[in-house]
């Protein structure tokens, strides 16, 4: 492992679905005073950490924050997700790409030693083999979000090859957690379903019942992210982005799993524009390279994830 606990870390998009959970884990490793939270708006969740209001498109403001705190590592999590970016394609492209360039350029100029940037299963497209999708395959994404992720992967590798930037990346599947809310993604149903099951006992799903997608429980995703960032540089042989496999299921299957714990729960289906997006993505992921290069092993299967999600959400709701 290569950890420098003195490094100052900046999380951009700290208030988002991944940011909030990553902040909590990085606090445990580096201590809250070494983890600087940045987001376009403030939140109570950052009470332990230094906080900076930041629009990642403002390169000068970003540079000033990096200098002010002596930041060495950046986790860049600010982005428009798949469904939101379809509604505002040019802004989605601008935010996702220019934000990445602003951070990569700081690393190119040696202000940073390490960068984390997430890619996604959305970087694949309808011509990609959909089952057990390999690391290297046809990639013709059809969403703005997916196009920005694929292009971003190429740029990350380019900055590594040309300028020696230590950038690391994972192609996340849909992420499911109880601590933070998702926003604007096609896989968000797999989080909403839990809240609605407990609050209302019914859920109307915006994807069809047989629409299988690759998913992952948040503790696995956060563990993978930190494991990749702590891996010795020579183990990180892929500088585009790593496939990461977790669980694969469709809405009907997760609904049945929830019913084992909430017998009265029922689901209905009303697919909308997100159905087409979901159908352009893989159903399951082959992550051989992540396993071989830096020792990735997922911990949660569907049963274990559903049980843990319901346990924590029920606990939260009984406290309220
Ligand atoms: N979960 C994301 C989305 O649905 C994919 O990376 O947009």
mmCIF file of C-alpha atoms and ligand atoms in Angstrom:
data_model
loop_
_atom_site.group_PDB
_atom_site.id
_atom_site.type_symbol
_atom_site.label_atom_id
_atom_site.label_comp_id
_atom_site.label_asym_id
_atom_site.label_seq_id
_atom_site.Cartn_x
_atom_site.Cartn_y
_atom_site.Cartn_z
ATOM 1 C CA UNK A 1 0.000 0.000 0.000
ATOM 2 C CA UNK A 2 1.154 3.528 -0.641
ATOM 3 C CA UNK A 3 -0.479 5.893 1.851
ATOM 4 C CA UNK A 4 0.879 9.238 2.904
ATOM 5 C CA UNK A 5 -1.355 10.181 5.826
ATOM 6 C CA UNK A 6 -0.004 13.727 5.811
ATOM 7 C CA UNK A 7 -1.368 14.363 2.301
ATOM 8 C CA UNK A 8 -4.083 16.967 2.101
ATOM 9 C CA UNK A 9 -7.004 15.758 0.067
ATOM 10 C CA UNK A 10 -9.683 17.700 -1.792
ATOM 11 C CA UNK A 11 -13.055 16.118 -2.585
ATOM 12 C CA UNK A 12 -14.822 18.078 -5.322
ATOM 13 C CA UNK A 13 -18.547 17.321 -5.283
ATOM 14 C CA UNK A 14 -18.340 16.288 -1.611
ATOM 15 C CA UNK A 15 -22.098 16.714 -1.168
ATOM 16 C CA UNK A 16 -23.021 14.171 -3.832
ATOM 17 C CA UNK A 17 -23.946 10.500 -3.615
ATOM 18 C CA UNK A 18 -20.337 9.260 -3.672
ATOM 19 C CA UNK A 19 -18.742 12.350 -2.108
ATOM 20 C CA UNK A 20 -20.595 12.149 1.194
ATOM 21 C CA UNK A 21 -19.655 8.523 1.748
ATOM 22 C CA UNK A 22 -16.077 8.926 0.578
ATOM 23 C CA UNK A 23 -15.622 11.897 2.895
ATOM 24 C CA UNK A 24 -16.628 9.753 5.864
ATOM 25 C CA UNK A 25 -14.109 7.021 5.012
ATOM 26 C CA UNK A 26 -11.246 9.372 4.140
ATOM 27 C CA UNK A 27 -11.843 11.162 7.447
ATOM 28 C CA UNK A 28 -11.134 7.864 9.218
ATOM 29 C CA UNK A 29 -7.827 7.405 7.383
ATOM 30 C CA UNK A 30 -6.450 10.927 7.036
ATOM 31 C CA UNK A 31 -8.329 12.805 9.783
ATOM 32 C CA UNK A 32 -10.995 15.445 8.998
ATOM 33 C CA UNK A 33 -8.532 18.345 9.102
ATOM 34 C CA UNK A 34 -6.657 16.805 6.142
ATOM 35 C CA UNK A 35 -9.767 16.240 4.014
ATOM 36 C CA UNK A 36 -11.140 19.391 2.443
ATOM 37 C CA UNK A 37 -14.737 19.237 1.224
ATOM 38 C CA UNK A 38 -15.668 21.326 -1.798
ATOM 39 C CA UNK A 39 -19.054 21.630 -3.403
ATOM 40 C CA UNK A 40 -21.160 24.152 -5.199
ATOM 41 C CA UNK A 41 -23.241 24.478 -1.993
ATOM 42 C CA UNK A 42 -22.582 23.892 1.694
ATOM 43 C CA UNK A 43 -24.181 21.187 3.861
ATOM 44 C CA UNK A 44 -24.296 20.132 7.522
ATOM 45 C CA UNK A 45 -22.496 16.953 6.509
ATOM 46 C CA UNK A 46 -19.240 18.891 6.257
ATOM 47 C CA UNK A 47 -19.231 20.116 9.862
ATOM 48 C CA UNK A 48 -16.053 18.181 10.726
ATOM 49 C CA UNK A 49 -14.105 19.218 7.617
ATOM 50 C CA UNK A 50 -12.724 22.431 6.189
ATOM 51 C CA UNK A 51 -15.211 23.461 3.494
ATOM 52 C CA UNK A 52 -14.828 25.500 0.314
ATOM 53 C CA UNK A 53 -17.598 26.593 -2.017
ATOM 54 C CA UNK A 54 -16.367 25.729 -5.503
ATOM 55 C CA UNK A 55 -17.650 25.631 -9.044
ATOM 56 C CA UNK A 56 -15.191 23.221 -10.666
ATOM 57 C CA UNK A 57 -15.473 25.161 -13.925
ATOM 58 C CA UNK A 58 -13.674 28.045 -12.234
ATOM 59 C CA UNK A 59 -10.033 26.993 -12.733
ATOM 60 C CA UNK A 60 -8.644 29.967 -10.855
ATOM 61 C CA UNK A 61 -10.798 29.349 -7.774
ATOM 62 C CA UNK A 62 -9.746 25.684 -7.868
ATOM 63 C CA UNK A 63 -6.065 26.644 -8.064
ATOM 64 C CA UNK A 64 -6.467 29.039 -5.132
ATOM 65 C CA UNK A 65 -8.034 26.319 -2.958
ATOM 66 C CA UNK A 66 -5.270 23.857 -3.868
ATOM 67 C CA UNK A 67 -2.618 26.419 -2.911
ATOM 68 C CA UNK A 68 -4.413 27.658 0.226
ATOM 69 C CA UNK A 69 -4.669 24.162 1.743
ATOM 70 C CA UNK A 70 -1.556 22.597 0.191
ATOM 71 C CA UNK A 71 -3.705 19.948 -1.505
ATOM 72 C CA UNK A 72 -1.859 16.919 -2.925
ATOM 73 C CA UNK A 73 -4.694 14.613 -3.967
ATOM 74 C CA UNK A 74 -8.002 15.412 -5.655
ATOM 75 C CA UNK A 75 -11.096 13.231 -5.925
ATOM 76 C CA UNK A 76 -13.152 14.837 -8.698
ATOM 77 C CA UNK A 77 -16.768 13.790 -8.213
ATOM 78 C CA UNK A 78 -18.663 16.796 -9.574
ATOM 79 C CA UNK A 79 -20.602 15.797 -12.701
ATOM 80 C CA UNK A 80 -24.004 15.664 -14.355
ATOM 81 C CA UNK A 81 -25.214 12.039 -14.425
ATOM 82 C CA UNK A 82 -26.824 10.235 -17.335
ATOM 83 C CA UNK A 83 -30.468 11.295 -17.097
ATOM 84 C CA UNK A 84 -29.773 14.935 -16.149
ATOM 85 C CA UNK A 85 -27.138 15.378 -18.849
ATOM 86 C CA UNK A 86 -29.643 14.231 -21.506
ATOM 87 C CA UNK A 87 -31.803 17.210 -20.530
ATOM 88 C CA UNK A 88 -28.924 19.667 -20.851
ATOM 89 C CA UNK A 89 -26.390 18.025 -23.195
ATOM 90 C CA UNK A 90 -24.010 20.916 -23.757
ATOM 91 C CA UNK A 91 -23.785 21.837 -20.105
ATOM 92 C CA UNK A 92 -23.314 18.140 -19.225
ATOM 93 C CA UNK A 93 -20.437 17.930 -21.677
ATOM 94 C CA UNK A 94 -18.897 21.177 -20.461
ATOM 95 C CA UNK A 95 -19.095 20.358 -16.757
ATOM 96 C CA UNK A 96 -17.888 16.782 -17.112
ATOM 97 C CA UNK A 97 -15.007 17.580 -19.475
ATOM 98 C CA UNK A 98 -13.817 21.043 -18.426
ATOM 99 C CA UNK A 99 -13.969 20.033 -14.768
ATOM 100 C CA UNK A 100 -11.669 17.123 -15.580
ATOM 101 C CA UNK A 101 -9.245 19.298 -17.590
ATOM 102 C CA UNK A 102 -9.070 21.841 -14.769
ATOM 103 C CA UNK A 103 -7.953 19.127 -12.343
ATOM 104 C CA UNK A 104 -5.675 17.232 -14.763
ATOM 105 C CA UNK A 105 -3.899 20.471 -15.679
ATOM 106 C CA UNK A 106 -3.102 21.178 -12.026
ATOM 107 C CA UNK A 107 -1.564 17.702 -11.796
ATOM 108 C CA UNK A 108 0.331 18.252 -15.070
ATOM 109 C CA UNK A 109 1.815 21.408 -13.549
ATOM 110 C CA UNK A 110 2.883 19.287 -10.529
ATOM 111 C CA UNK A 111 0.597 20.987 -8.017
ATOM 112 C CA UNK A 112 -1.003 17.589 -7.332
ATOM 113 C CA UNK A 113 0.521 14.135 -6.901
ATOM 114 C CA UNK A 114 -2.605 12.005 -7.447
ATOM 115 C CA UNK A 115 -6.023 12.364 -9.033
ATOM 116 C CA UNK A 116 -9.133 10.197 -8.801
ATOM 117 C CA UNK A 117 -11.817 10.540 -11.437
ATOM 118 C CA UNK A 118 -14.780 8.183 -11.856
ATOM 119 C CA UNK A 119 -15.873 6.696 -15.138
ATOM 120 C CA UNK A 120 -18.989 4.564 -15.501
ATOM 121 C CA UNK A 121 -20.670 1.613 -17.197
ATOM 122 C CA UNK A 122 -22.214 4.408 -19.285
ATOM 123 C CA UNK A 123 -18.959 4.583 -21.266
ATOM 124 C CA UNK A 124 -20.202 1.432 -23.035
ATOM 125 C CA UNK A 125 -22.955 1.472 -25.639
ATOM 126 C CA UNK A 126 -25.470 -0.641 -27.561
ATOM 127 C CA UNK A 127 -22.786 -2.283 -29.717
ATOM 128 C CA UNK A 128 -20.851 -3.466 -26.628
ATOM 129 C CA UNK A 129 -21.287 -7.148 -25.647
ATOM 130 C CA UNK A 130 -23.790 -6.781 -22.813
ATOM 131 C CA UNK A 131 -23.126 -9.826 -20.654
ATOM 132 C CA UNK A 132 -19.883 -10.131 -18.693
ATOM 133 C CA UNK A 133 -18.616 -7.056 -20.560
ATOM 134 C CA UNK A 134 -14.823 -7.193 -20.791
ATOM 135 C CA UNK A 135 -12.368 -4.384 -19.999
ATOM 136 C CA UNK A 136 -11.360 -4.001 -23.643
ATOM 137 C CA UNK A 137 -14.245 -4.061 -26.091
ATOM 138 C CA UNK A 138 -16.324 -1.973 -28.474
ATOM 139 C CA UNK A 139 -17.362 1.289 -26.792
ATOM 140 C CA UNK A 140 -19.869 3.456 -28.622
ATOM 141 C CA UNK A 141 -21.764 5.328 -25.878
ATOM 142 C CA UNK A 142 -24.991 7.021 -26.960
ATOM 143 C CA UNK A 143 -25.603 9.362 -24.002
ATOM 144 C CA UNK A 144 -23.836 12.677 -23.430
ATOM 145 C CA UNK A 145 -22.778 11.395 -20.019
ATOM 146 C CA UNK A 146 -21.345 8.217 -21.568
ATOM 147 C CA UNK A 147 -19.543 10.160 -24.295
ATOM 148 C CA UNK A 148 -17.987 12.412 -21.636
ATOM 149 C CA UNK A 149 -16.893 9.376 -19.643
ATOM 150 C CA UNK A 150 -15.333 7.641 -22.625
ATOM 151 C CA UNK A 151 -13.545 10.794 -23.733
ATOM 152 C CA UNK A 152 -12.483 11.446 -20.129
ATOM 153 C CA UNK A 153 -10.939 7.986 -19.912
ATOM 154 C CA UNK A 154 -8.888 8.659 -23.036
ATOM 155 C CA UNK A 155 -7.739 12.019 -21.646
ATOM 156 C CA UNK A 156 -6.744 10.483 -18.308
ATOM 157 C CA UNK A 157 -4.576 7.939 -20.097
ATOM 158 C CA UNK A 158 -3.157 10.690 -22.312
ATOM 159 C CA UNK A 159 -2.157 12.824 -19.307
ATOM 160 C CA UNK A 160 -0.545 9.772 -17.701
ATOM 161 C CA UNK A 161 1.414 8.851 -20.838
ATOM 162 C CA UNK A 162 2.420 12.361 -21.869
ATOM 163 C CA UNK A 163 2.839 14.170 -18.579
ATOM 164 C CA UNK A 164 3.221 11.407 -15.988
ATOM 165 C CA UNK A 165 0.005 12.407 -14.178
ATOM 166 C CA UNK A 166 -0.874 9.740 -11.588
ATOM 167 C CA UNK A 167 -4.574 9.530 -12.380
ATOM 168 C CA UNK A 168 -6.698 6.557 -11.347
ATOM 169 C CA UNK A 169 -10.230 5.642 -12.305
ATOM 170 C CA UNK A 170 -13.020 3.091 -11.940
ATOM 171 C CA UNK A 171 -16.004 2.478 -14.220
ATOM 172 C CA UNK A 172 -18.638 2.439 -11.488
ATOM 173 C CA UNK A 173 -21.757 0.352 -11.876
ATOM 174 C CA UNK A 174 -25.003 1.795 -10.446
ATOM 175 C CA UNK A 175 -24.317 2.656 -6.811
ATOM 176 C CA UNK A 176 -26.678 1.853 -3.962
ATOM 177 C CA UNK A 177 -26.349 3.270 -0.462
ATOM 178 C CA UNK A 178 -28.432 4.407 2.501
ATOM 179 C CA UNK A 179 -26.299 7.367 3.612
ATOM 180 C CA UNK A 180 -26.740 9.637 0.597
ATOM 181 C CA UNK A 181 -29.266 10.252 -2.158
ATOM 182 C CA UNK A 182 -28.509 9.656 -5.829
ATOM 183 C CA UNK A 183 -29.221 12.434 -8.302
ATOM 184 C CA UNK A 184 -30.019 12.257 -11.971
ATOM 185 C CA UNK A 185 -28.887 8.741 -12.860
ATOM 186 C CA UNK A 186 -30.551 5.875 -14.708
ATOM 187 C CA UNK A 187 -29.665 3.420 -11.947
ATOM 188 C CA UNK A 188 -31.244 5.582 -9.205
ATOM 189 C CA UNK A 189 -34.367 3.386 -9.079
ATOM 190 C CA UNK A 190 -32.356 0.816 -7.130
ATOM 191 C CA UNK A 191 -32.032 3.321 -4.270
ATOM 192 C CA UNK A 192 -35.521 4.867 -4.482
ATOM 193 C CA UNK A 193 -37.139 1.427 -4.317
ATOM 194 C CA UNK A 194 -35.906 0.907 -0.733
ATOM 195 C CA UNK A 195 -37.215 4.236 0.541
ATOM 196 C CA UNK A 196 -40.606 3.772 -1.112
ATOM 197 C CA UNK A 197 -40.893 0.164 0.073
ATOM 198 C CA UNK A 198 -40.474 1.281 3.673
ATOM 199 C CA UNK A 199 -42.447 4.518 3.450
ATOM 200 C CA UNK A 200 -45.329 3.575 1.149
ATOM 201 C CA UNK A 201 -45.139 -0.177 0.515
ATOM 202 C CA UNK A 202 -45.367 0.441 -3.239
ATOM 203 C CA UNK A 203 -42.963 1.668 -5.911
ATOM 204 C CA UNK A 204 -43.495 2.690 -9.528
ATOM 205 C CA UNK A 205 -40.291 1.857 -11.366
ATOM 206 C CA UNK A 206 -39.103 3.950 -14.315
ATOM 207 C CA UNK A 207 -37.383 0.916 -15.877
ATOM 208 C CA UNK A 208 -39.064 -2.269 -17.153
ATOM 209 C CA UNK A 209 -39.076 -5.365 -14.965
ATOM 210 C CA UNK A 210 -36.431 -7.297 -16.925
ATOM 211 C CA UNK A 211 -33.917 -4.479 -17.369
ATOM 212 C CA UNK A 212 -30.759 -5.941 -15.828
ATOM 213 C CA UNK A 213 -27.906 -3.575 -14.979
ATOM 214 C CA UNK A 214 -24.590 -3.865 -13.141
ATOM 215 C CA UNK A 215 -24.902 -2.474 -9.599
ATOM 216 C CA UNK A 216 -22.809 -2.222 -6.468
ATOM 217 C CA UNK A 217 -23.361 -1.587 -2.778
ATOM 218 C CA UNK A 218 -21.718 1.643 -1.673
ATOM 219 C CA UNK A 219 -19.390 0.102 0.966
ATOM 220 C CA UNK A 220 -17.857 -2.021 -1.815
ATOM 221 C CA UNK A 221 -17.531 0.985 -4.147
ATOM 222 C CA UNK A 222 -15.867 3.168 -1.518
ATOM 223 C CA UNK A 223 -13.531 0.366 -0.494
ATOM 224 C CA UNK A 224 -12.556 -0.206 -4.153
ATOM 225 C CA UNK A 225 -11.920 3.507 -4.670
ATOM 226 C CA UNK A 226 -9.634 3.841 -1.665
ATOM 227 C CA UNK A 227 -7.925 0.525 -2.456
ATOM 228 C CA UNK A 228 -7.133 1.734 -5.976
ATOM 229 C CA UNK A 229 -5.869 5.091 -4.707
ATOM 230 C CA UNK A 230 -3.640 3.350 -2.155
ATOM 231 C CA UNK A 231 -2.253 0.758 -4.595
ATOM 232 C CA UNK A 232 1.433 1.157 -5.526
ATOM 233 C CA UNK A 233 1.628 3.056 -8.833
ATOM 234 C CA UNK A 234 3.129 0.084 -10.703
ATOM 235 C CA UNK A 235 0.025 -2.005 -9.937
ATOM 236 C CA UNK A 236 -2.207 0.550 -11.620
ATOM 237 C CA UNK A 237 -1.578 -0.693 -15.127
ATOM 238 C CA UNK A 238 -4.737 0.777 -16.627
ATOM 239 C CA UNK A 239 -4.802 4.577 -16.707
ATOM 240 C CA UNK A 240 -8.022 4.885 -18.649
ATOM 241 C CA UNK A 241 -10.490 3.301 -16.214
ATOM 242 C CA UNK A 242 -11.000 -0.112 -14.565
ATOM 243 C CA UNK A 243 -14.090 -2.288 -15.011
ATOM 244 C CA UNK A 244 -15.523 -3.067 -11.590
ATOM 245 C CA UNK A 245 -18.051 -5.857 -11.098
ATOM 246 C CA UNK A 246 -20.478 -6.141 -8.218
ATOM 247 C CA UNK A 247 -24.028 -7.405 -8.463
ATOM 248 C CA UNK A 248 -26.226 -7.703 -11.545
ATOM 249 C CA UNK A 249 -30.026 -7.657 -11.243
ATOM 250 C CA UNK A 250 -33.228 -6.324 -12.798
ATOM 251 C CA UNK A 251 -36.058 -4.447 -11.030
ATOM 252 C CA UNK A 252 -38.186 -7.579 -10.640
ATOM 253 C CA UNK A 253 -35.390 -9.482 -8.922
ATOM 254 C CA UNK A 254 -34.570 -6.747 -6.421
ATOM 255 C CA UNK A 255 -38.291 -6.236 -5.738
ATOM 256 C CA UNK A 256 -38.609 -9.946 -4.899
ATOM 257 C CA UNK A 257 -35.600 -9.752 -2.618
ATOM 258 C CA UNK A 258 -37.134 -6.756 -0.787
ATOM 259 C CA UNK A 259 -40.426 -8.675 -0.474
ATOM 260 C CA UNK A 260 -38.634 -11.321 1.575
ATOM 261 C CA UNK A 261 -38.277 -8.653 4.275
ATOM 262 C CA UNK A 262 -41.318 -6.466 3.492
ATOM 263 C CA UNK A 263 -43.936 -9.046 2.397
ATOM 264 C CA UNK A 264 -46.628 -6.465 1.581
ATOM 265 C CA UNK A 265 -44.350 -4.554 -0.844
ATOM 266 C CA UNK A 266 -45.483 -4.324 -4.460
ATOM 267 C CA UNK A 267 -43.908 -2.831 -7.567
ATOM 268 C CA UNK A 268 -45.383 -1.479 -10.797
ATOM 269 C CA UNK A 269 -43.521 -0.504 -13.969
ATOM 270 C CA UNK A 270 -43.791 2.645 -16.044
ATOM 271 C CA UNK A 271 -40.650 2.879 -18.196
ATOM 272 C CA UNK A 272 -39.715 6.400 -19.324
ATOM 273 C CA UNK A 273 -36.816 7.852 -21.367
ATOM 274 C CA UNK A 274 -34.329 6.199 -19.014
ATOM 275 C CA UNK A 275 -35.340 2.773 -20.346
ATOM 276 C CA UNK A 276 -33.529 3.447 -23.590
ATOM 277 C CA UNK A 277 -30.424 4.578 -21.723
ATOM 278 C CA UNK A 278 -30.454 1.423 -19.574
ATOM 279 C CA UNK A 279 -30.818 -0.769 -22.655
ATOM 280 C CA UNK A 280 -27.666 0.731 -24.141
ATOM 281 C CA UNK A 281 -25.565 -0.331 -21.135
ATOM 282 C CA UNK A 282 -24.071 -3.688 -20.105
ATOM 283 C CA UNK A 283 -26.003 -6.101 -17.902
ATOM 284 C CA UNK A 284 -22.969 -7.453 -16.072
ATOM 285 C CA UNK A 285 -19.266 -6.631 -15.909
ATOM 286 C CA UNK A 286 -16.071 -8.664 -16.138
ATOM 287 C CA UNK A 287 -13.520 -7.162 -13.770
ATOM 288 C CA UNK A 288 -10.600 -9.579 -14.185
ATOM 289 C CA UNK A 289 -8.031 -6.762 -14.539
ATOM 290 C CA UNK A 290 -9.062 -4.996 -11.299
ATOM 291 C CA UNK A 291 -8.833 -8.330 -9.466
ATOM 292 C CA UNK A 292 -5.455 -9.190 -10.963
ATOM 293 C CA UNK A 293 -3.768 -5.790 -10.830
ATOM 294 C CA UNK A 294 -4.728 -4.474 -7.412
ATOM 295 C CA UNK A 295 -6.580 -7.306 -5.715
ATOM 296 C CA UNK A 296 -10.220 -6.228 -6.036
ATOM 297 C CA UNK A 297 -12.776 -8.607 -4.450
ATOM 298 C CA UNK A 298 -16.427 -7.552 -3.953
ATOM 299 C CA UNK A 299 -18.035 -8.414 -0.645
ATOM 300 C CA UNK A 300 -21.769 -7.860 -1.105
ATOM 301 C CA UNK A 301 -24.187 -9.997 -3.109
ATOM 302 C CA UNK A 302 -27.840 -9.047 -3.655
ATOM 303 C CA UNK A 303 -29.176 -10.747 -0.510
ATOM 304 C CA UNK A 304 -26.563 -9.251 1.783
ATOM 305 C CA UNK A 305 -26.975 -5.774 0.286
ATOM 306 C CA UNK A 306 -30.787 -5.751 0.552
ATOM 307 C CA UNK A 307 -30.661 -6.943 4.139
ATOM 308 C CA UNK A 308 -28.099 -4.296 5.119
ATOM 309 C CA UNK A 309 -29.915 -1.455 3.277
ATOM 310 C CA UNK A 310 -33.246 -2.273 4.940
ATOM 311 C CA UNK A 311 -31.641 -2.661 8.351
ATOM 312 C CA UNK A 312 -30.031 0.784 8.198
ATOM 313 C CA UNK A 313 -32.982 2.582 6.614
ATOM 314 C CA UNK A 314 -35.410 1.084 9.139
ATOM 315 C CA UNK A 315 -33.143 2.176 11.961
ATOM 316 C CA UNK A 316 -32.996 5.722 10.551
ATOM 317 C CA UNK A 317 -36.746 5.928 10.076
ATOM 318 C CA UNK A 318 -37.465 4.719 13.633
ATOM 319 C CA UNK A 319 -35.210 7.483 15.016
ATOM 320 C CA UNK A 320 -37.006 10.221 13.045
HETATM 321 N N1 LIG B 1 -25.261 5.577 -12.062
HETATM 322 C C1 LIG B 1 -24.947 6.379 -13.178
HETATM 323 C C2 LIG B 1 -26.153 6.821 -13.900
HETATM 324 O O1 LIG B 1 -27.133 6.124 -13.843
HETATM 325 C C3 LIG B 1 -24.076 5.623 -14.118
HETATM 326 O O2 LIG B 1 -22.770 5.912 -13.865
HETATM 327 O O3 LIG B 1 -26.108 7.823 -14.542
#
